[in-house]
Short mmCIF file of C-alpha atoms in Angstrom, two decimals:
data_model
loop_
_atom_site.label_atom_id
_atom_site.label_comp_id
_atom_site.label_asym_id
_atom_site.label_seq_id
_atom_site.Cartn_x
_atom_site.Cartn_y
_atom_site.Cartn_z
CA MET Z 22 14.66 10.36 -0.56
CA VAL Z 23 11.14 10.44 -2.02
CA ASN Z 24 8.63 12.59 -0.12
CA TYR Z 25 5.30 10.77 0.21
CA GLN Z 26 3.62 13.41 2.40
CA GLY Z 27 0.01 13.94 1.29
CA LYS Z 28 0.24 11.68 -1.77
CA LYS Z 29 -2.75 9.56 -2.78
CA PHE Z 30 -2.55 6.30 -4.72
CA THR Z 31 -4.96 3.85 -6.31
CA VAL Z 32 -4.48 0.27 -7.45
CA VAL Z 33 -3.85 -0.42 -11.15
CA GLU Z 34 -2.88 -4.10 -10.77
CA ASN Z 35 -3.16 -6.70 -8.00
CA SER Z 36 -2.67 -10.43 -7.53
CA GLY Z 37 -5.87 -12.46 -7.38
CA ASN Z 38 -5.38 -13.22 -3.68
CA GLY Z 39 -5.28 -9.51 -2.78
CA GLU Z 40 -8.22 -7.53 -1.42
CA VAL Z 41 -7.52 -4.00 -2.67
CA SER Z 42 -8.81 -2.83 -6.06
CA GLU Z 43 -9.02 0.23 -8.31
CA LYS Z 44 -11.75 1.44 -5.91
CA THR Z 45 -9.28 1.51 -3.00
CA VAL Z 46 -7.55 4.84 -2.29
CA PHE Z 47 -4.39 5.08 -0.17
CA HIS Z 48 -3.46 8.37 1.53
CA TYR Z 49 0.18 8.62 2.74
CA PHE Z 50 1.73 10.80 5.46
CA GLN Z 51 5.46 11.13 6.09
CA ASP Z 52 7.51 12.49 9.00
CA GLY Z 53 11.22 12.12 8.31
CA ASP Z 54 11.77 8.51 7.34
CA VAL Z 55 8.55 7.26 8.99
CA ILE Z 56 5.53 6.73 6.76
CA SER Z 57 1.95 6.12 7.78
CA GLY Z 58 -1.27 5.98 5.86
CA THR Z 59 -4.92 5.17 5.61
CA TYR Z 60 -6.84 3.37 2.90
CA GLU Z 61 -10.43 2.50 2.08
CA GLY Z 62 -12.76 1.70 -0.79
CA GLY Z 63 -13.89 -1.34 -2.70
CA GLU Z 64 -13.64 -4.40 -0.43
CA ILE Z 65 -11.80 -2.38 2.25
CA GLU Z 66 -13.87 -0.61 4.88
CA ARG Z 67 -10.87 0.92 6.65
CA GLY Z 68 -7.14 0.28 6.69
CA THR Z 69 -3.93 1.68 8.14
CA LEU Z 70 -0.24 1.24 7.42
CA ILE Z 71 3.01 2.20 9.14
CA GLY Z 72 6.59 1.80 8.01
CA VAL Z 73 9.97 3.20 7.06
CA VAL Z 74 11.08 5.07 3.93
CA HIS Z 75 14.61 4.11 2.87
CA LYS Z 76 17.12 6.48 1.23
CA ASP Z 77 16.38 4.97 -2.21
CA GLY Z 78 12.68 5.82 -1.76
CA SER Z 79 11.58 2.24 -1.20
CA ILE Z 80 9.22 1.55 1.68
CA ASP Z 81 8.84 -1.34 4.10
CA PHE Z 82 5.53 -1.27 5.94
CA ARG Z 83 2.94 -3.28 7.81
CA TYR Z 84 -0.73 -2.98 6.93
CA ASN Z 85 -3.97 -3.80 8.74
CA HIS Z 86 -7.53 -3.51 7.53
CA VAL Z 87 -11.14 -4.45 8.07
CA SER Z 88 -12.96 -5.65 4.96
CA VAL Z 89 -16.58 -4.87 4.13
CA HIS Z 90 -17.20 -8.50 5.19
CA LYS Z 91 -15.81 -7.62 8.67
CA LYS Z 92 -12.68 -9.73 8.27
CA ILE Z 93 -9.56 -8.34 9.95
CA ARG Z 94 -6.41 -8.88 7.88
CA SER Z 95 -2.78 -7.81 8.17
CA GLY Z 96 0.49 -8.23 6.37
CA THR Z 97 3.83 -6.81 5.32
CA CYS Z 98 4.85 -5.06 2.11
CA HIS Z 99 7.98 -3.85 0.31
CA SER Z 100 7.21 -1.07 -2.16
CA THR Z 101 9.64 0.31 -4.78
CA PRO Z 102 9.01 3.67 -6.51
CA GLU Z 103 9.12 4.40 -10.23
CA PHE Z 104 8.79 7.97 -11.51
CA LEU Z 105 6.41 8.24 -14.47
CA PRO Z 106 7.02 10.72 -17.32
CA ASP Z 107 4.41 13.09 -15.85
CA GLY Z 108 6.33 13.16 -12.52
CA LYS Z 109 3.83 11.03 -10.63
CA LEU Z 110 4.81 7.87 -8.79
CA ARG Z 111 4.11 4.24 -9.60
CA MET Z 112 4.81 1.85 -6.72
CA HIS Z 113 5.74 -1.80 -7.35
CA GLU Z 114 4.70 -3.79 -4.29
CA LYS Z 115 5.55 -7.26 -3.00
CA TRP Z 116 3.34 -8.21 -0.07
CA GLN Z 117 2.57 -11.13 2.21
CA TRP Z 118 -0.44 -11.80 4.41
CA ASN Z 119 0.07 -12.60 8.10
CA GLY Z 120 -1.85 -15.48 9.61
CA LEU Z 121 -2.25 -19.10 8.71
CA GLU Z 122 -2.28 -18.83 4.92
CA ARG Z 123 0.82 -16.57 4.57
CA ASP Z 124 -0.05 -16.09 0.87
CA SER Z 125 1.98 -13.50 -1.01
CA GLY Z 126 1.44 -11.43 -4.11
CA THR Z 127 2.28 -8.27 -6.03
CA SER Z 128 0.49 -5.01 -6.67
CA ILE Z 129 1.05 -1.82 -8.60
CA VAL Z 130 -0.38 1.45 -7.28
CA GLU Z 131 -0.16 4.83 -9.00
CA GLU Z 132 -0.36 8.34 -7.68
CA ILE Z 133 -3.63 10.15 -8.38
#
């Protein structure tokens, strides 16, 4: 299992319908197979996530945030790890917004 405790990530790629950017920083915390986190920066004023880390290191989580425009958004995400040559993690994410639009997209975040 991958240990995400204390790791920080930033966005390197995102679908056009996403709200996070290279200015958004994610900070992960892990207790056993439960993961939580906070994120902020760019268009995101404050966000949280909570989910489960699977034995293969992939994560399923729900996210919620308030944008700098005071919009409240939420969704679900499946994130799959890739180890880079320098030992840091790159996460390949497939996400979907909750709510009426139910748009989906992909993101890549890398450990900083």
